[in-house]
Coordinates of C-alpha atoms in Angstrom, one line a residue:
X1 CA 165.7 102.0 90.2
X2 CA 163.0 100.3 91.7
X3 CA 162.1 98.0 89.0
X4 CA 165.9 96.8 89.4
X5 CA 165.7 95.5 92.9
X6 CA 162.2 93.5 92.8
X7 CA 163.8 90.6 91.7
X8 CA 166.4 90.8 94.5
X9 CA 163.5 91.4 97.2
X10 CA 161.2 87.9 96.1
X11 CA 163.3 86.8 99.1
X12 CA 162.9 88.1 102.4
X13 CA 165.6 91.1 103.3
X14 CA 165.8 90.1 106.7
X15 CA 167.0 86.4 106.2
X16 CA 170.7 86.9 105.6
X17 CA 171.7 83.4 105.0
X18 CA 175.5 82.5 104.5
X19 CA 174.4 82.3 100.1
X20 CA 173.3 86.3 100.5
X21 CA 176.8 86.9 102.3
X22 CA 179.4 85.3 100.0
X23 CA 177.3 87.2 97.2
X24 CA 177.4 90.4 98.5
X25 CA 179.3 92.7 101.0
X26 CA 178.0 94.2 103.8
X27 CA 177.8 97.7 101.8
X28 CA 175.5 96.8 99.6
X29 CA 173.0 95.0 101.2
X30 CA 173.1 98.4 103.9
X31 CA 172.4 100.0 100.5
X32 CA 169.4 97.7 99.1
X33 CA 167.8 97.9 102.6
X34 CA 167.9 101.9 102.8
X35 CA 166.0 101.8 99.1
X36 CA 163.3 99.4 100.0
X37 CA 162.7 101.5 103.1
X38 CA 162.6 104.7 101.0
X39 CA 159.9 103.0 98.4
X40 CA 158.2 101.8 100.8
X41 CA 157.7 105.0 102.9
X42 CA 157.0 106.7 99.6
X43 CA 154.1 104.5 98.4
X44 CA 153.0 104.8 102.2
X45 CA 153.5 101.1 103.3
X46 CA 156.1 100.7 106.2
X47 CA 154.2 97.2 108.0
X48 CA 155.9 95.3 105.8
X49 CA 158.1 94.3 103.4
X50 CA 155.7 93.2 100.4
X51 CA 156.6 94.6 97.0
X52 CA 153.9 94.4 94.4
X53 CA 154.9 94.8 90.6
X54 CA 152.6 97.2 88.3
X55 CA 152.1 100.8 89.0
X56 CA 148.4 100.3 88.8
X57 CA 148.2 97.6 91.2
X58 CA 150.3 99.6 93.9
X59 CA 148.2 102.8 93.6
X60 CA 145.0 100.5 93.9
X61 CA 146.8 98.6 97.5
X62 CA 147.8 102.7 98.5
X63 CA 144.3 104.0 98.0
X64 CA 143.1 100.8 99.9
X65 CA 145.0 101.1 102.8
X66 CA 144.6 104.9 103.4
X67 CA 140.8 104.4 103.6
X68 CA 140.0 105.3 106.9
X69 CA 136.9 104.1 108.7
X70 CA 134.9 108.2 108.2
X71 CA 135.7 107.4 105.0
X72 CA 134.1 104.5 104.7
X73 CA 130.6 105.3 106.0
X74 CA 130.4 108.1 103.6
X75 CA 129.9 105.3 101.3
X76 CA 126.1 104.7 103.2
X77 CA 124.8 101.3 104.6
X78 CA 124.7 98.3 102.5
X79 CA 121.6 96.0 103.2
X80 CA 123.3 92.8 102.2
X81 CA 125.8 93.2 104.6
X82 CA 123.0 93.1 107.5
X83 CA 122.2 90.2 109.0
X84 CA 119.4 87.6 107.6
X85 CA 116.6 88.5 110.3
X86 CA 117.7 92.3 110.5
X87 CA 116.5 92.3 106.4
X88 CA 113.8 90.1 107.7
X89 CA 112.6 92.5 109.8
X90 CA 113.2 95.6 107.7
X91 CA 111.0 93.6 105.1
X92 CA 108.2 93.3 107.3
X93 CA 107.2 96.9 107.4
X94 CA 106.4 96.9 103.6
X95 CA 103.1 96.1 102.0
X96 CA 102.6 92.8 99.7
X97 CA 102.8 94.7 96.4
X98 CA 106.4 96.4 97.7
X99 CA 107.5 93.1 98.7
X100 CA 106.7 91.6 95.8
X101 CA 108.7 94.4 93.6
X102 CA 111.5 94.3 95.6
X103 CA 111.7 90.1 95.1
X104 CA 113.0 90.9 91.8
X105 CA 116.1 92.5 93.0
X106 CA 118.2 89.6 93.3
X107 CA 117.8 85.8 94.2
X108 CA 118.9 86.5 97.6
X109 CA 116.0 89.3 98.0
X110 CA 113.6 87.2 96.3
X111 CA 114.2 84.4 98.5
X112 CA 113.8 86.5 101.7
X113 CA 110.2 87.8 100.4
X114 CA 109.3 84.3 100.2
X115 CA 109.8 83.9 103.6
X116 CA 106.7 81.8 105.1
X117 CA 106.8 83.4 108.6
X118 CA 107.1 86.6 107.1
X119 CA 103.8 86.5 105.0
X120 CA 102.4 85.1 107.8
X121 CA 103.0 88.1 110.0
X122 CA 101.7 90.5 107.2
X123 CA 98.6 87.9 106.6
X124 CA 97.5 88.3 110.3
X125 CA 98.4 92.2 110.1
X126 CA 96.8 92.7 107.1
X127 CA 93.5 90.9 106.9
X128 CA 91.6 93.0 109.5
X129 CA 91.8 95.6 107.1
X130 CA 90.4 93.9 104.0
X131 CA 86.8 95.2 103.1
X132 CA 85.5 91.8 101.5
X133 CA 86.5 88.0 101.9
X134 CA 84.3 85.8 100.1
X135 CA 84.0 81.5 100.0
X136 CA 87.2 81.5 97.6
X137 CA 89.4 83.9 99.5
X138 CA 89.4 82.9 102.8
X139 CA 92.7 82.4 104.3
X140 CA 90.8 80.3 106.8
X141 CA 90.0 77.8 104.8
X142 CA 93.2 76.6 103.4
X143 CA 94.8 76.7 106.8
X144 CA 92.0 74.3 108.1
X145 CA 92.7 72.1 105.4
X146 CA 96.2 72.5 105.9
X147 CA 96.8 73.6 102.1
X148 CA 100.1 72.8 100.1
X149 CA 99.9 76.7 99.6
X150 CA 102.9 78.9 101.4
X151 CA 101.6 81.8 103.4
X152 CA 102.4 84.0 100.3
X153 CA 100.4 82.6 97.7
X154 CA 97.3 82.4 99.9
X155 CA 98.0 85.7 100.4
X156 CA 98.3 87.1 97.1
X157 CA 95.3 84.8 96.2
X158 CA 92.8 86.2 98.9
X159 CA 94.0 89.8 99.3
X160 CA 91.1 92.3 97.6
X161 CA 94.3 94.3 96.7
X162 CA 95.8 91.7 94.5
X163 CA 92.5 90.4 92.9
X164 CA 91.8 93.9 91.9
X165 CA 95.0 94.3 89.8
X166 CA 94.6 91.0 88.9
X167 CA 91.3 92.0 87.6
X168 CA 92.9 95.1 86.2
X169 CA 95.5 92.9 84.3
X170 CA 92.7 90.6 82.8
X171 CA 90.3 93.4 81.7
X172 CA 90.0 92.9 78.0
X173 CA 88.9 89.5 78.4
X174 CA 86.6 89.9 80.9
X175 CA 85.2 92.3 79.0
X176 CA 84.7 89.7 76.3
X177 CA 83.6 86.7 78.0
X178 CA 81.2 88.8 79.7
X179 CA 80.0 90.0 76.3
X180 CA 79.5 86.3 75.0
X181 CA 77.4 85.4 78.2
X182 CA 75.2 88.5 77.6
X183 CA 73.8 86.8 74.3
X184 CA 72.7 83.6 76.5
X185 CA 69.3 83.8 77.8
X186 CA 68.8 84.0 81.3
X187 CA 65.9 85.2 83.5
X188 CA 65.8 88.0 86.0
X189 CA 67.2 87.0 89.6
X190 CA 65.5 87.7 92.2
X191 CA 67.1 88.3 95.9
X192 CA 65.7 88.5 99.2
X193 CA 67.3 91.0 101.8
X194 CA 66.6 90.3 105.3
X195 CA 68.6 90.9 108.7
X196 CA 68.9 92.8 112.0
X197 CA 70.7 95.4 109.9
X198 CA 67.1 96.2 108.4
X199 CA 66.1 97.0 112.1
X200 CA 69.1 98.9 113.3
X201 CA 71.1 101.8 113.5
X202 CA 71.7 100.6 109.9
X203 CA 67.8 100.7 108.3
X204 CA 68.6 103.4 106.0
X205 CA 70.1 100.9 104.0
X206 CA 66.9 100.1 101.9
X207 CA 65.4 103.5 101.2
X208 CA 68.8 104.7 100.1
X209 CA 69.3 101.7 98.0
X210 CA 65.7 102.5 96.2
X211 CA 66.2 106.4 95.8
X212 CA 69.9 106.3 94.3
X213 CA 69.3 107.2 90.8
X214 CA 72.9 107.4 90.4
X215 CA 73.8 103.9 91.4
X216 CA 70.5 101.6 91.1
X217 CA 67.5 102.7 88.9
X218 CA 64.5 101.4 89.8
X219 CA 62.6 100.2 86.9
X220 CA 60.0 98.7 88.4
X221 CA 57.4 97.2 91.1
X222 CA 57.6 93.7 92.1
X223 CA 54.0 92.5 94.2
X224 CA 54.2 89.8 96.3
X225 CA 53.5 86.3 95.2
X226 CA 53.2 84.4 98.6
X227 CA 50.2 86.1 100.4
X228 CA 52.2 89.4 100.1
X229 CA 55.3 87.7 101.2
X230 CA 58.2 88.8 98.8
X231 CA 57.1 92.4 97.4
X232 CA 59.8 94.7 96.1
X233 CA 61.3 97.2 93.4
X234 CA 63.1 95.9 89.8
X235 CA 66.3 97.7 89.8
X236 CA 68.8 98.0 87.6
X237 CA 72.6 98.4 88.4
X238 CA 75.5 100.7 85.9
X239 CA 76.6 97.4 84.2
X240 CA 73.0 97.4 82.6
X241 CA 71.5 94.1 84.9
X242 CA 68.3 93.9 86.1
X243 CA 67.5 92.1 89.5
X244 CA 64.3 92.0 91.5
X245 CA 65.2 92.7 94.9
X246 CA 62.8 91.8 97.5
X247 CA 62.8 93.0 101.6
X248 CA 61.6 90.8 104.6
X249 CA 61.2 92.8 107.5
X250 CA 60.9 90.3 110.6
X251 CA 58.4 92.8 111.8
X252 CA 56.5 95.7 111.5
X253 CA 58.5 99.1 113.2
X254 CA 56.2 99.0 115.8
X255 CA 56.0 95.7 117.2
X256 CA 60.1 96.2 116.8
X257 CA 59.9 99.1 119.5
X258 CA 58.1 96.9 121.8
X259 CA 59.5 93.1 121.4
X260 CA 62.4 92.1 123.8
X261 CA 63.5 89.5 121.3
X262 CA 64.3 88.7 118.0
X263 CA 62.2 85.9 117.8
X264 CA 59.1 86.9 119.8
X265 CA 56.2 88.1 116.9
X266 CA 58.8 87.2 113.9
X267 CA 56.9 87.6 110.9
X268 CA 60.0 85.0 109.1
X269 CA 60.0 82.6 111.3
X270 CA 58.6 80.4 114.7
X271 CA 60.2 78.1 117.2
X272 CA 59.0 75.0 116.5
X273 CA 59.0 71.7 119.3
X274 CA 61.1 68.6 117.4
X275 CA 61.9 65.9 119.3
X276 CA 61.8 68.1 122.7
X277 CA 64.2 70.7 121.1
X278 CA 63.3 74.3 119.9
X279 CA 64.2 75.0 116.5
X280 CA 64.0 78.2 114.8
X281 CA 61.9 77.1 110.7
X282 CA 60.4 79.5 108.1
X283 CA 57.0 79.7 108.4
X284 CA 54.8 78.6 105.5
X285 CA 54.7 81.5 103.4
X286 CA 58.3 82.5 103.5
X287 CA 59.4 79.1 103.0
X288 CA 57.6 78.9 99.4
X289 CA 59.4 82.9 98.7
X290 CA 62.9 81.7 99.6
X291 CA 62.5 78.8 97.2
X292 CA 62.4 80.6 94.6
X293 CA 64.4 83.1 95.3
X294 CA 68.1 82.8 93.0
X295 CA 69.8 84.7 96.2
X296 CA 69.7 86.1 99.2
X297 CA 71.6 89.7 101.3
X298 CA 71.4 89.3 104.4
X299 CA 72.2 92.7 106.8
X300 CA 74.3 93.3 109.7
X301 CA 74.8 95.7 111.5
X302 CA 78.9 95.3 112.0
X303 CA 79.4 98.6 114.1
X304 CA 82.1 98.0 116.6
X305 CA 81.2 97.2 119.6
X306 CA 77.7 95.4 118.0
X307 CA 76.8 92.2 119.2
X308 CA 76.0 89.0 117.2
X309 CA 73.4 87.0 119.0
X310 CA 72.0 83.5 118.3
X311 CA 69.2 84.8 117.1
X312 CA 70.8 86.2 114.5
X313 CA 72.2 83.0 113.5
X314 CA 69.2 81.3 114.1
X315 CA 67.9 83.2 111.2
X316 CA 70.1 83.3 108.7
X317 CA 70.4 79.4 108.9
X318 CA 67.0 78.9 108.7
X319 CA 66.7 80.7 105.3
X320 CA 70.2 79.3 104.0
X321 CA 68.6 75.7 105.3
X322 CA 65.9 76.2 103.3
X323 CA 68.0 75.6 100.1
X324 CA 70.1 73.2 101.4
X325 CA 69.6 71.4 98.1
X326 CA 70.4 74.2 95.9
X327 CA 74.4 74.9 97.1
X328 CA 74.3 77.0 94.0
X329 CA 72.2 79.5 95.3
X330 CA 74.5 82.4 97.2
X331 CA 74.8 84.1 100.1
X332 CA 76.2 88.4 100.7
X333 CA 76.7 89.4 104.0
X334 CA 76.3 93.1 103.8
X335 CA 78.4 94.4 106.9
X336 CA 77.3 98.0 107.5
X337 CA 78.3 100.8 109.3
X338 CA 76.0 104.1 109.4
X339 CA 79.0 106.1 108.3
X340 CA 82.4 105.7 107.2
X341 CA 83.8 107.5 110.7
X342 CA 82.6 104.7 112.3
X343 CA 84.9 101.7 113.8
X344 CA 83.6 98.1 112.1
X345 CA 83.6 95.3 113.1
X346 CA 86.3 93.7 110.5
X347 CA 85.2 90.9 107.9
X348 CA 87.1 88.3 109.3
X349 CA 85.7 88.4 112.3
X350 CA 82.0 88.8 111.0
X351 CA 82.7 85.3 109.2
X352 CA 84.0 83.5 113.0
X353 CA 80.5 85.0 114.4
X354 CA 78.1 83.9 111.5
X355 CA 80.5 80.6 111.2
X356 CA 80.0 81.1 107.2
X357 CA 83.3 78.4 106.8
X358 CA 80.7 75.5 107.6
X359 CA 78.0 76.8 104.3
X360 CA 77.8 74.6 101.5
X361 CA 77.2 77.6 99.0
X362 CA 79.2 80.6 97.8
X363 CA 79.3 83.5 100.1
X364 CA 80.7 86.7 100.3
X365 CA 81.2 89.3 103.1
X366 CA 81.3 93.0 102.0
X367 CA 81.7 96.4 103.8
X368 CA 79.1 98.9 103.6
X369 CA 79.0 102.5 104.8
X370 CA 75.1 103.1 105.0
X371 CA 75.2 106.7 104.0
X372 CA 77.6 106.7 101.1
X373 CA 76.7 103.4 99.7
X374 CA 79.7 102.2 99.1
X375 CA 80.5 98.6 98.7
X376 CA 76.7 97.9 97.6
X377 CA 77.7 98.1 93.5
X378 CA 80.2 95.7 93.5
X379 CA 78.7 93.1 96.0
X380 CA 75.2 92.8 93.8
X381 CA 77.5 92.6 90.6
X382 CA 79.4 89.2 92.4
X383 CA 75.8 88.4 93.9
X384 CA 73.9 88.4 90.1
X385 CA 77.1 86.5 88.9
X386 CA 77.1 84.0 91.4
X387 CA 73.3 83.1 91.3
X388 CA 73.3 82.8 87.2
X389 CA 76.4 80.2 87.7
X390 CA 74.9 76.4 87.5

């Protein structure tokens, strides 16, 4: 029966114009409006007077309606229907690789992770913790050239997390470019180590370094060549290289316990009166060793609450000076820490102290801990990489 009155209800019941009259009596359209009522109330609809055709249709608009509002957060919370900054901020919690996965969700998603202020926040969160920054990746440096590069890509380009899988990823042909530059011929580097980190809480450094069997052999003595300037130990790291690795000491232990300054009895280097200025140069025979050295550590002691001082600095330029025509040569900043329970001081901050953005060479800062040598490995392998590049 209700299939035979939709056609009569397209019109609205309750306009009774004079056409509906003269059609029918008053009995009968008592009679139609009692039936709608009744199908209504049966399919649960009594707001209005709407009769949809289709049995599927109507069960669909009943199910629909009797969804209460309990029923509805059973369903649990849909992200896309928060707001723009409230996924913003939800985002911001995750770390770059979980960003970057969840980018391929949808366009809306990936367009959200591409957010520059977002990366921004997670750059400035995330860099204090990252245990090596070298000349290449340093978000520094494309912000003070005001790079083309959004805030995620200098991210993913600098983070050591990202360059490892990237690393990962490209394996097999490092592998085999490193195999094709083994058969060219190349001499043994030699490296200079020097720094207040040789002097410091952090001295163990270089006795550790020369009795890890497990990490460096050492396969021989190197004398020194400039009035016994430049003497140290042939080692040889897992990957099979050999490097000579020399150690200037500024001075004996002894004249260390007793000196008030850096500078006073240096054995490296002497204050020197040019045009009525001070300034710090080599003296004679460490100027002819760092000239032919192919690279150079230089130690610091990065434990926090350290302090950098300008004789320090003084130091390391005059060395780095000393090859100012060789911008090939590099430069490791060893950033050591006795122990790994030890607060650092964190790389970033140990390249704003040494001002390493103004060097005209490659450079590198690298956490060490002291007493489990970690961090040592992979800086020498960049370092012996870096000083056989032309």
């Amino acid at each position: 029966m209700a299939a035979d009155i939709i056609p009569i209800v397209n019109q609205p019941i309750y306009q009774e114009t004079s056409v509906v009259s003269q059609v029918v009596d008053d009995t009968l359209l008592y009679t139609l409006k009692t039936l709608i009522k009744k199908y209504k109330k049966r399919m649960g609809d009594t707001d209005d007077f709407c009769v949809v055709s289709g049995g599927l249709q109507q069960f669909i608009n009943k199910q629909e309606k009797k969804m209460s509002v309990g029923d509805q957060n059973k369903r649990g919370l849909n992200v896309n229907d928060l707001p723009v900054n409230v996924k913003i901020k939800i985002f911001s919690y995750l770390d770059a690789i979980q960003l970057c996965r969840i980018s391929r969700v949808c366009k809306e998603w990936y367009d959200l992770t591409s957010d520059n202020i977002l990366w921004s926040e997670i750059l400035e969160r995330d860099i204090r913790s990252w245990n090596v920054i070298s000349h290449r990746t340093n978000p520094g440096l494309y912000k003070e050239v005001e790079s083309e590069w959004s805030n995620k890509e200098i991210y993913l380009h600098c983070s050591p997390t990202t360059n490892h899988l990237m690393h990962e990823e490209n394996a097999l042909f490092r592998s085999f470019t490193s195999m094709i530059r083994s058969f060219l011929p190349k001499k043994t580097p030699k490296i200079a180590m020097f720094g207040p980190g040789l002097e410091s809480g952090t001295l163990k450094i270089v006795p550790l370094i020369i009795n890890n069997t497990d990490m460096l052999k050492t396969v021989g003595v190197a004398p020194g060549e400039f009035t016994g300037v430049g003497a140290g130990f042939y080692l040889k790291i897992p990957s099979g290289q050999v490097f000579q690795l020399a150690i200037l000491y500024s001075a004996s232990s002894k004249v260390r316990k007793t000196r008030r300054k850096r500078l006073e009895n240096n054995s490296l280097v002497e204050l020197v009166s040019k045009d009525g200025e001070q300034v710090v140069e080599l003296k004679p025979a460490v100027r002819a060793c760092c000239c032919a050295m192919d690279a150079f550590i230089y130690v610091v002691d990065s434990t926090k609450g350290n302090r950098f001082e300008q004789e320090d600095y003084d130091e390391l330029m005059a060395v780095v000076n000393e090859r100012w025509s060789a911008p090939h040569v590099p430069v490791l900043i060893m950033s050591c820490t006795p122990t790994n329970q030890q607060q650092r001081i964190p790389c970033v901050d140990v390249i704003k102290m040494l001002n390493l953005s103004s060097f005209n060479r490659p450079w590198q800062v690298q956490d060490v801990n002291v007493d489990s040598l970690t961090g040592v490995i992979p800086s020498i392998q960049w370092l012996i990489e870096q000083s056989q590049r032309r």
